[in-house]
JSON list of C-alpha atoms in Angstrom, two decimals:
[
{"chain": "A", "resi": 1, "resn": "MET", "atom": "CA", "xyz": [104.42, 92.03, 67.41]},
{"chain": "A", "resi": 2, "resn": "ASN", "atom": "CA", "xyz": [101.90, 92.31, 70.25]},
{"chain": "A", "resi": 3, "resn": "SER", "atom": "CA", "xyz": [101.96, 95.09, 72.82]},
{"chain": "A", "resi": 4, "resn": "ASP", "atom": "CA", "xyz": [103.02, 92.83, 75.70]},
{"chain": "A", "resi": 5, "resn": "ARG", "atom": "CA", "xyz": [106.13, 91.73, 73.83]},
{"chain": "A", "resi": 6, "resn": "VAL", "atom": "CA", "xyz": [107.00, 95.32, 72.89]},
{"chain": "A", "resi": 7, "resn": "PHE", "atom": "CA", "xyz": [106.55, 96.31, 76.53]},
{"chain": "A", "resi": 8, "resn": "TRP", "atom": "CA", "xyz": [108.86, 93.63, 77.90]},
{"chain": "A", "resi": 9, "resn": "ILE", "atom": "CA", "xyz": [111.53, 94.14, 75.24]},
{"chain": "A", "resi": 10, "resn": "GLY", "atom": "CA", "xyz": [111.46, 97.90, 75.82]},
{"chain": "A", "resi": 11, "resn": "VAL", "atom": "CA", "xyz": [111.63, 97.58, 79.60]},
{"chain": "A", "resi": 12, "resn": "LEU", "atom": "CA", "xyz": [114.47, 95.05, 79.40]},
{"chain": "A", "resi": 13, "resn": "LEU", "atom": "CA", "xyz": [116.46, 97.40, 77.17]},
{"chain": "A", "resi": 14, "resn": "ALA", "atom": "CA", "xyz": [115.69, 100.31, 79.52]},
{"chain": "A", "resi": 15, "resn": "CYS", "atom": "CA", "xyz": [116.99, 98.28, 82.48]},
{"chain": "A", "resi": 16, "resn": "ILE", "atom": "CA", "xyz": [120.18, 97.32, 80.61]},
{"chain": "A", "resi": 17, "resn": "VAL", "atom": "CA", "xyz": [120.85, 100.90, 79.48]},
{"chain": "A", "resi": 18, "resn": "GLY", "atom": "CA", "xyz": [119.96, 102.26, 82.91]},
{"chain": "A", "resi": 19, "resn": "PHE", "atom": "CA", "xyz": [122.27, 99.80, 84.65]},
{"chain": "A", "resi": 20, "resn": "GLY", "atom": "CA", "xyz": [125.12, 100.81, 82.34]},
{"chain": "A", "resi": 21, "resn": "LEU", "atom": "CA", "xyz": [124.56, 104.51, 83.00]},
{"chain": "A", "resi": 22, "resn": "ARG", "atom": "CA", "xyz": [124.46, 103.90, 86.73]},
{"chain": "A", "resi": 23, "resn": "CYS", "atom": "CA", "xyz": [127.67, 101.89, 86.64]},
{"chain": "A", "resi": 24, "resn": "TYR", "atom": "CA", "xyz": [129.55, 104.51, 84.62]},
{"chain": "A", "resi": 25, "resn": "GLY", "atom": "CA", "xyz": [131.89, 106.36, 86.96]},
{"chain": "A", "resi": 26, "resn": "ILE", "atom": "CA", "xyz": [130.28, 105.00, 90.12]},
{"chain": "A", "resi": 27, "resn": "TRP", "atom": "CA", "xyz": [133.59, 103.98, 91.70]},
{"chain": "A", "resi": 28, "resn": "GLU", "atom": "CA", "xyz": [135.42, 107.18, 90.71]},
{"chain": "A", "resi": 29, "resn": "ASN", "atom": "CA", "xyz": [132.91, 109.65, 92.17]},
{"chain": "A", "resi": 30, "resn": "GLU", "atom": "CA", "xyz": [134.00, 111.44, 95.33]},
{"chain": "A", "resi": 31, "resn": "PHE", "atom": "CA", "xyz": [132.31, 110.50, 98.59]},
{"chain": "A", "resi": 32, "resn": "TRP", "atom": "CA", "xyz": [129.44, 112.63, 99.84]},
{"chain": "A", "resi": 33, "resn": "THR", "atom": "CA", "xyz": [129.67, 113.81, 103.45]},
{"chain": "A", "resi": 34, "resn": "ASP", "atom": "CA", "xyz": [126.75, 111.52, 104.33]},
{"chain": "A", "resi": 35, "resn": "GLU", "atom": "CA", "xyz": [128.66, 108.57, 102.90]},
{"chain": "A", "resi": 36, "resn": "LEU", "atom": "CA", "xyz": [131.75, 109.40, 104.96]},
{"chain": "A", "resi": 37, "resn": "VAL", "atom": "CA", "xyz": [129.61, 109.67, 108.10]},
{"chain": "A", "resi": 38, "resn": "ALA", "atom": "CA", "xyz": [128.01, 106.30, 107.32]},
{"chain": "A", "resi": 39, "resn": "ILE", "atom": "CA", "xyz": [131.41, 104.67, 106.79]},
{"chain": "A", "resi": 40, "resn": "ARG", "atom": "CA", "xyz": [132.76, 106.06, 110.05]},
{"chain": "A", "resi": 41, "resn": "THR", "atom": "CA", "xyz": [129.62, 105.10, 111.95]},
{"chain": "A", "resi": 42, "resn": "SER", "atom": "CA", "xyz": [129.16, 101.60, 110.54]},
{"chain": "A", "resi": 43, "resn": "HIS", "atom": "CA", "xyz": [132.42, 99.88, 111.47]},
{"chain": "A", "resi": 44, "resn": "THR", "atom": "CA", "xyz": [130.88, 98.31, 114.59]},
{"chain": "A", "resi": 45, "resn": "MET", "atom": "CA", "xyz": [127.36, 97.55, 115.78]},
{"chain": "A", "resi": 46, "resn": "GLY", "atom": "CA", "xyz": [128.05, 99.58, 118.91]},
{"chain": "A", "resi": 47, "resn": "SER", "atom": "CA", "xyz": [128.85, 102.71, 116.95]},
{"chain": "A", "resi": 48, "resn": "ILE", "atom": "CA", "xyz": [125.65, 102.24, 114.92]},
{"chain": "A", "resi": 49, "resn": "GLY", "atom": "CA", "xyz": [123.61, 101.98, 118.11]},
{"chain": "A", "resi": 50, "resn": "ASP", "atom": "CA", "xyz": [125.25, 105.08, 119.56]},
{"chain": "A", "resi": 51, "resn": "HIS", "atom": "CA", "xyz": [124.67, 107.12, 116.43]},
{"chain": "A", "resi": 52, "resn": "CYS", "atom": "CA", "xyz": [121.07, 106.06, 115.84]},
{"chain": "A", "resi": 53, "resn": "PHE", "atom": "CA", "xyz": [119.57, 105.61, 119.28]},
{"chain": "A", "resi": 54, "resn": "GLN", "atom": "CA", "xyz": [121.53, 107.88, 121.60]},
{"chain": "A", "resi": 55, "resn": "ARG", "atom": "CA", "xyz": [121.74, 110.81, 119.19]},
{"chain": "A", "resi": 56, "resn": "PHE", "atom": "CA", "xyz": [118.56, 109.85, 117.33]},
{"chain": "A", "resi": 57, "resn": "SER", "atom": "CA", "xyz": [120.03, 111.43, 114.20]},
{"chain": "A", "resi": 58, "resn": "SER", "atom": "CA", "xyz": [119.27, 108.78, 111.58]},
{"chain": "A", "resi": 59, "resn": "PRO", "atom": "CA", "xyz": [117.34, 105.49, 111.24]},
{"chain": "A", "resi": 60, "resn": "PRO", "atom": "CA", "xyz": [119.45, 102.33, 111.65]},
{"chain": "A", "resi": 61, "resn": "LEU", "atom": "CA", "xyz": [118.80, 100.38, 108.44]},
{"chain": "A", "resi": 62, "resn": "ARG", "atom": "CA", "xyz": [121.03, 102.47, 106.17]},
{"chain": "A", "resi": 63, "resn": "TYR", "atom": "CA", "xyz": [123.93, 101.98, 108.58]},
{"chain": "A", "resi": 64, "resn": "LEU", "atom": "CA", "xyz": [123.24, 98.26, 108.92]},
{"chain": "A", "resi": 65, "resn": "LEU", "atom": "CA", "xyz": [123.41, 97.91, 105.12]},
{"chain": "A", "resi": 66, "resn": "THR", "atom": "CA", "xyz": [126.65, 99.87, 105.12]},
{"chain": "A", "resi": 67, "resn": "TRP", "atom": "CA", "xyz": [128.04, 97.69, 107.91]},
{"chain": "A", "resi": 68, "resn": "VAL", "atom": "CA", "xyz": [127.28, 94.49, 105.95]},
{"chain": "A", "resi": 69, "resn": "PHE", "atom": "CA", "xyz": [129.28, 95.64, 102.94]},
{"chain": "A", "resi": 70, "resn": "LEU", "atom": "CA", "xyz": [132.14, 97.03, 105.02]},
{"chain": "A", "resi": 71, "resn": "ASP", "atom": "CA", "xyz": [132.34, 93.88, 107.13]},
{"chain": "A", "resi": 72, "resn": "TYR", "atom": "CA", "xyz": [132.27, 91.38, 104.27]},
{"chain": "A", "resi": 73, "resn": "PHE", "atom": "CA", "xyz": [133.99, 93.23, 101.43]},
{"chain": "A", "resi": 74, "resn": "HIS", "atom": "CA", "xyz": [136.31, 95.65, 103.28]},
{"chain": "A", "resi": 75, "resn": "GLU", "atom": "CA", "xyz": [136.02, 98.24, 100.52]},
{"chain": "A", "resi": 76, "resn": "ASP", "atom": "CA", "xyz": [134.40, 101.59, 101.24]},
{"chain": "A", "resi": 77, "resn": "ARG", "atom": "CA", "xyz": [133.09, 102.28, 97.75]},
{"chain": "A", "resi": 78, "resn": "LEU", "atom": "CA", "xyz": [131.14, 99.02, 97.66]},
{"chain": "A", "resi": 79, "resn": "ILE", "atom": "CA", "xyz": [128.57, 100.57, 100.02]},
{"chain": "A", "resi": 80, "resn": "ARG", "atom": "CA", "xyz": [127.11, 102.02, 96.81]},
{"chain": "A", "resi": 81, "resn": "ILE", "atom": "CA", "xyz": [126.00, 98.58, 95.58]},
{"chain": "A", "resi": 82, "resn": "PRO", "atom": "CA", "xyz": [122.56, 98.66, 97.31]},
{"chain": "A", "resi": 83, "resn": "SER", "atom": "CA", "xyz": [121.80, 101.97, 95.61]},
{"chain": "A", "resi": 84, "resn": "LEU", "atom": "CA", "xyz": [122.98, 100.61, 92.25]},
{"chain": "A", "resi": 85, "resn": "VAL", "atom": "CA", "xyz": [120.76, 97.54, 92.54]},
{"chain": "A", "resi": 86, "resn": "ALA", "atom": "CA", "xyz": [117.72, 99.44, 93.86]},
{"chain": "A", "resi": 87, "resn": "GLY", "atom": "CA", "xyz": [118.11, 102.16, 91.24]},
{"chain": "A", "resi": 88, "resn": "THR", "atom": "CA", "xyz": [118.11, 99.58, 88.46]},
{"chain": "A", "resi": 89, "resn": "LEU", "atom": "CA", "xyz": [115.16, 97.63, 89.88]},
{"chain": "A", "resi": 90, "resn": "ALA", "atom": "CA", "xyz": [113.25, 100.92, 90.23]},
{"chain": "A", "resi": 91, "resn": "ILE", "atom": "CA", "xyz": [113.18, 101.09, 86.42]},
{"chain": "A", "resi": 92, "resn": "LEU", "atom": "CA", "xyz": [111.32, 97.78, 86.24]},
{"chain": "A", "resi": 93, "resn": "LEU", "atom": "CA", "xyz": [109.03, 98.54, 89.17]},
{"chain": "A", "resi": 94, "resn": "THR", "atom": "CA", "xyz": [108.03, 101.96, 87.83]},
{"chain": "A", "resi": 95, "resn": "ALA", "atom": "CA", "xyz": [107.24, 100.37, 84.47]},
{"chain": "A", "resi": 96, "resn": "LEU", "atom": "CA", "xyz": [105.04, 97.75, 86.14]},
{"chain": "A", "resi": 97, "resn": "LEU", "atom": "CA", "xyz": [103.21, 100.38, 88.18]},
{"chain": "A", "resi": 98, "resn": "ALA", "atom": "CA", "xyz": [102.56, 102.55, 85.12]},
{"chain": "A", "resi": 99, "resn": "ARG", "atom": "CA", "xyz": [101.45, 99.50, 83.15]},
{"chain": "A", "resi": 100, "resn": "ARG", "atom": "CA", "xyz": [99.03, 98.46, 85.88]},
{"chain": "A", "resi": 101, "resn": "TRP", "atom": "CA", "xyz": [97.40, 101.88, 86.01]},
{"chain": "A", "resi": 102, "resn": "PHE", "atom": "CA", "xyz": [97.64, 103.15, 82.42]},
{"chain": "A", "resi": 103, "resn": "GLY", "atom": "CA", "xyz": [98.59, 100.26, 80.13]},
{"chain": "A", "resi": 104, "resn": "ASN", "atom": "CA", "xyz": [101.61, 98.96, 78.21]},
{"chain": "A", "resi": 105, "resn": "GLY", "atom": "CA", "xyz": [102.44, 102.23, 76.48]},
{"chain": "A", "resi": 106, "resn": "ALA", "atom": "CA", "xyz": [102.68, 104.18, 79.72]},
{"chain": "A", "resi": 107, "resn": "GLY", "atom": "CA", "xyz": [104.79, 101.44, 81.29]},
{"chain": "A", "resi": 108, "resn": "PHE", "atom": "CA", "xyz": [107.16, 101.42, 78.31]},
{"chain": "A", "resi": 109, "resn": "TRP", "atom": "CA", "xyz": [107.79, 105.18, 78.42]},
{"chain": "A", "resi": 110, "resn": "ALA", "atom": "CA", "xyz": [107.95, 105.25, 82.22]},
{"chain": "A", "resi": 111, "resn": "SER", "atom": "CA", "xyz": [110.79, 102.73, 82.16]},
{"chain": "A", "resi": 112, "resn": "TRP", "atom": "CA", "xyz": [112.82, 104.93, 79.82]},
{"chain": "A", "resi": 113, "resn": "ALA", "atom": "CA", "xyz": [112.01, 108.08, 81.79]},
{"chain": "A", "resi": 114, "resn": "VAL", "atom": "CA", "xyz": [113.45, 106.51, 84.94]},
{"chain": "A", "resi": 115, "resn": "SER", "atom": "CA", "xyz": [116.32, 104.85, 83.08]},
{"chain": "A", "resi": 116, "resn": "LEU", "atom": "CA", "xyz": [117.61, 108.13, 81.60]},
{"chain": "A", "resi": 117, "resn": "ASN", "atom": "CA", "xyz": [116.69, 110.50, 84.42]},
{"chain": "A", "resi": 118, "resn": "PRO", "atom": "CA", "xyz": [119.89, 112.25, 85.62]},
{"chain": "A", "resi": 119, "resn": "TRP", "atom": "CA", "xyz": [118.58, 112.57, 89.19]},
{"chain": "A", "resi": 120, "resn": "MET", "atom": "CA", "xyz": [117.78, 108.86, 89.37]},
{"chain": "A", "resi": 121, "resn": "ILE", "atom": "CA", "xyz": [121.18, 108.00, 87.91]},
{"chain": "A", "resi": 122, "resn": "ALA", "atom": "CA", "xyz": [123.03, 110.23, 90.38]},
{"chain": "A", "resi": 123, "resn": "TYR", "atom": "CA", "xyz": [121.24, 108.84, 93.43]},
{"chain": "A", "resi": 124, "resn": "SER", "atom": "CA", "xyz": [121.91, 105.30, 92.22]},
{"chain": "A", "resi": 125, "resn": "GLN", "atom": "CA", "xyz": [125.64, 106.04, 92.33]},
{"chain": "A", "resi": 126, "resn": "ASP", "atom": "CA", "xyz": [126.05, 106.96, 95.99]},
{"chain": "A", "resi": 127, "resn": "GLY", "atom": "CA", "xyz": [125.79, 105.15, 99.29]},
{"chain": "A", "resi": 128, "resn": "ARG", "atom": "CA", "xyz": [123.31, 107.47, 100.98]},
{"chain": "A", "resi": 129, "resn": "MET", "atom": "CA", "xyz": [120.53, 104.93, 100.37]},
{"chain": "A", "resi": 130, "resn": "HIS", "atom": "CA", "xyz": [117.86, 107.47, 99.34]},
{"chain": "A", "resi": 131, "resn": "ILE", "atom": "CA", "xyz": [117.14, 105.47, 96.20]},
{"chain": "A", "resi": 132, "resn": "VAL", "atom": "CA", "xyz": [116.84, 102.30, 98.30]},
{"chain": "A", "resi": 133, "resn": "ALA", "atom": "CA", "xyz": [114.19, 104.00, 100.44]},
{"chain": "A", "resi": 134, "resn": "MET", "atom": "CA", "xyz": [112.36, 105.08, 97.29]},
{"chain": "A", "resi": 135, "resn": "PHE", "atom": "CA", "xyz": [112.49, 101.53, 95.92]},
{"chain": "A", "resi": 136, "resn": "PHE", "atom": "CA", "xyz": [110.85, 100.12, 99.06]},
{"chain": "A", "resi": 137, "resn": "PHE", "atom": "CA", "xyz": [108.19, 102.83, 98.83]},
{"chain": "A", "resi": 138, "resn": "LEU", "atom": "CA", "xyz": [107.45, 101.83, 95.22]},
{"chain": "A", "resi": 139, "resn": "CYS", "atom": "CA", "xyz": [107.23, 98.20, 96.35]},
{"chain": "A", "resi": 140, "resn": "SER", "atom": "CA", "xyz": [104.63, 99.11, 98.95]},
{"chain": "A", "resi": 141, "resn": "ILE", "atom": "CA", "xyz": [102.46, 100.92, 96.39]},
{"chain": "A", "resi": 142, "resn": "TYR", "atom": "CA", "xyz": [102.79, 98.08, 93.89]},
{"chain": "A", "resi": 143, "resn": "LEU", "atom": "CA", "xyz": [101.69, 95.57, 96.52]},
{"chain": "A", "resi": 144, "resn": "ALA", "atom": "CA", "xyz": [98.76, 97.70, 97.66]},
{"chain": "A", "resi": 145, "resn": "ILE", "atom": "CA", "xyz": [97.12, 98.66, 94.34]},
{"chain": "A", "resi": 146, "resn": "PRO", "atom": "CA", "xyz": [95.15, 96.81, 93.16]},
{"chain": "A", "resi": 147, "resn": "LEU", "atom": "CA", "xyz": [94.99, 93.77, 95.39]},
{"chain": "A", "resi": 148, "resn": "PRO", "atom": "CA", "xyz": [94.07, 90.25, 94.29]},
{"chain": "A", "resi": 149, "resn": "THR", "atom": "CA", "xyz": [91.32, 89.09, 96.64]},
{"chain": "A", "resi": 150, "resn": "ARG", "atom": "CA", "xyz": [93.03, 85.79, 97.41]},
{"chain": "A", "resi": 151, "resn": "TRP", "atom": "CA", "xyz": [96.29, 87.40, 98.54]},
{"chain": "A", "resi": 152, "resn": "LYS", "atom": "CA", "xyz": [94.87, 90.62, 99.98]},
{"chain": "A", "resi": 153, "resn": "ARG", "atom": "CA", "xyz": [96.06, 90.20, 103.57]},
{"chain": "A", "resi": 154, "resn": "LEU", "atom": "CA", "xyz": [99.51, 89.01, 102.53]},
{"chain": "A", "resi": 155, "resn": "THR", "atom": "CA", "xyz": [100.08, 91.85, 100.07]},
{"chain": "A", "resi": 156, "resn": "LEU", "atom": "CA", "xyz": [98.82, 94.41, 102.58]},
{"chain": "A", "resi": 157, "resn": "PHE", "atom": "CA", "xyz": [101.23, 93.06, 105.18]},
{"chain": "A", "resi": 158, "resn": "LEU", "atom": "CA", "xyz": [104.13, 93.10, 102.70]},
{"chain": "A", "resi": 159, "resn": "GLY", "atom": "CA", "xyz": [103.17, 96.59, 101.57]},
{"chain": "A", "resi": 160, "resn": "GLY", "atom": "CA", "xyz": [103.21, 97.85, 105.14]},
{"chain": "A", "resi": 161, "resn": "PHE", "atom": "CA", "xyz": [106.51, 96.08, 105.77]},
{"chain": "A", "resi": 162, "resn": "CYS", "atom": "CA", "xyz": [108.08, 97.80, 102.75]},
{"chain": "A", "resi": 163, "resn": "LEU", "atom": "CA", "xyz": [106.85, 101.16, 104.06]},
{"chain": "A", "resi": 164, "resn": "ALA", "atom": "CA", "xyz": [108.54, 100.39, 107.37]},
{"chain": "A", "resi": 165, "resn": "LEU", "atom": "CA", "xyz": [111.79, 99.50, 105.59]},
{"chain": "A", "resi": 166, "resn": "SER", "atom": "CA", "xyz": [111.67, 102.75, 103.65]},
{"chain": "A", "resi": 167, "resn": "SER", "atom": "CA", "xyz": [111.20, 104.77, 106.84]},
{"chain": "A", "resi": 168, "resn": "ALA", "atom": "CA", "xyz": [114.00, 102.83, 108.55]},
{"chain": "A", "resi": 169, "resn": "ILE", "atom": "CA", "xyz": [116.48, 104.08, 105.94]},
{"chain": "A", "resi": 170, "resn": "THR", "atom": "CA", "xyz": [115.82, 107.82, 106.05]},
{"chain": "A", "resi": 171, "resn": "TYR", "atom": "CA", "xyz": [113.53, 109.97, 108.15]},
{"chain": "A", "resi": 172, "resn": "ALA", "atom": "CA", "xyz": [112.64, 111.97, 105.03]},
{"chain": "A", "resi": 173, "resn": "ALA", "atom": "CA", "xyz": [110.78, 108.90, 103.79]},
{"chain": "A", "resi": 174, "resn": "VAL", "atom": "CA", "xyz": [108.44, 109.08, 106.77]},
{"chain": "A", "resi": 175, "resn": "ILE", "atom": "CA", "xyz": [106.74, 112.14, 105.26]},
{"chain": "A", "resi": 176, "resn": "VAL", "atom": "CA", "xyz": [106.30, 110.47, 101.89]},
{"chain": "A", "resi": 177, "resn": "CYS", "atom": "CA", "xyz": [105.21, 107.21, 103.49]},
{"chain": "A", "resi": 178, "resn": "PHE", "atom": "CA", "xyz": [102.13, 108.83, 104.99]},
{"chain": "A", "resi": 179, "resn": "GLY", "atom": "CA", "xyz": [100.68, 108.81, 101.49]},
{"chain": "A", "resi": 180, "resn": "GLY", "atom": "CA", "xyz": [101.63, 105.17, 100.99]},
{"chain": "A", "resi": 181, "resn": "LEU", "atom": "CA", "xyz": [100.21, 104.21, 104.38]},
{"chain": "A", "resi": 182, "resn": "LEU", "atom": "CA", "xyz": [96.96, 105.96, 103.48]},
{"chain": "A", "resi": 183, "resn": "VAL", "atom": "CA", "xyz": [96.76, 103.95, 100.26]},
{"chain": "A", "resi": 184, "resn": "VAL", "atom": "CA", "xyz": [97.34, 100.68, 102.12]},
{"chain": "A", "resi": 185, "resn": "MET", "atom": "CA", "xyz": [94.70, 101.57, 104.72]},
{"chain": "A", "resi": 186, "resn": "LEU", "atom": "CA", "xyz": [92.14, 102.49, 102.06]},
{"chain": "A", "resi": 187, "resn": "GLU", "atom": "CA", "xyz": [92.78, 99.28, 100.16]},
{"chain": "A", "resi": 188, "resn": "SER", "atom": "CA", "xyz": [92.13, 97.28, 103.33]},
{"chain": "A", "resi": 189, "resn": "LEU", "atom": "CA", "xyz": [88.57, 98.64, 103.50]},
{"chain": "A", "resi": 190, "resn": "GLY", "atom": "CA", "xyz": [85.54, 97.36, 101.64]},
{"chain": "A", "resi": 191, "resn": "PRO", "atom": "CA", "xyz": [84.16, 99.34, 98.68]},
{"chain": "A", "resi": 192, "resn": "SER", "atom": "CA", "xyz": [81.51, 101.22, 100.69]},
{"chain": "A", "resi": 193, "resn": "ARG", "atom": "CA", "xyz": [83.86, 102.09, 103.54]},
{"chain": "A", "resi": 194, "resn": "LYS", "atom": "CA", "xyz": [86.55, 103.11, 101.06]},
{"chain": "A", "resi": 195, "resn": "GLU", "atom": "CA", "xyz": [84.18, 105.57, 99.38]},
{"chain": "A", "resi": 196, "resn": "TRP", "atom": "CA", "xyz": [83.21, 106.96, 102.77]},
{"chain": "A", "resi": 197, "resn": "ALA", "atom": "CA", "xyz": [86.88, 107.37, 103.81]},
{"chain": "A", "resi": 198, "resn": "VAL", "atom": "CA", "xyz": [87.72, 109.15, 100.55]},
{"chain": "A", "resi": 199, "resn": "ASP", "atom": "CA", "xyz": [84.76, 111.49, 101.04]},
{"chain": "A", "resi": 200, "resn": "VAL", "atom": "CA", "xyz": [85.92, 112.31, 104.57]},
{"chain": "A", "resi": 201, "resn": "LEU", "atom": "CA", "xyz": [89.51, 112.91, 103.49]},
{"chain": "A", "resi": 202, "resn": "THR", "atom": "CA", "xyz": [88.43, 115.17, 100.63]},
{"chain": "A", "resi": 203, "resn": "PHE", "atom": "CA", "xyz": [85.88, 117.02, 102.79]},
{"chain": "A", "resi": 204, "resn": "THR", "atom": "CA", "xyz": [82.99, 115.95, 100.54]},
{"chain": "A", "resi": 205, "resn": "ALA", "atom": "CA", "xyz": [81.16, 113.72, 103.02]},
{"chain": "A", "resi": 206, "resn": "PRO", "atom": "CA", "xyz": [77.53, 114.69, 103.59]}
]
């Protein structure tokens, strides 16, 4: 059996196991305070605008996602579905990132590390959307490194868009996204300019 087949079988199993672990007890868990605030805030678009723009306490996207599920499904606990989906897809995306950088073996083990990680499981079971922000951040890095020449501008645009989505969910992501934005900017430069930028950033420029 070749390494590509082992990789895909292993990652598929990791996604299935990870999805099961994330589903287990997801509807029985008590609400976090942040979830209760999101539910109270997201019943109308007006309340979302008041909370996000007048108080400037949180970015709007997490509340818009909550509003969609409250408006269409009328069940508070279903606001956890975006986190469940993003947390499961993060298994696959982490595997693909590790594979791209370090090969099939690293991707295989990375998928299981994310699948079984208690922190990742817990954050995939609540409606606070932190795992959704992390998923968009992973998407931006995957799109930015390395870039196929033919699709370079498109992938850079999509990578930047994913960074914006991540920051629109939680302000904490803004700090992390500086690193992702730096990666996207460096990848947009030519080889000589990229080397110069890295030298400047690492204080090794002549």
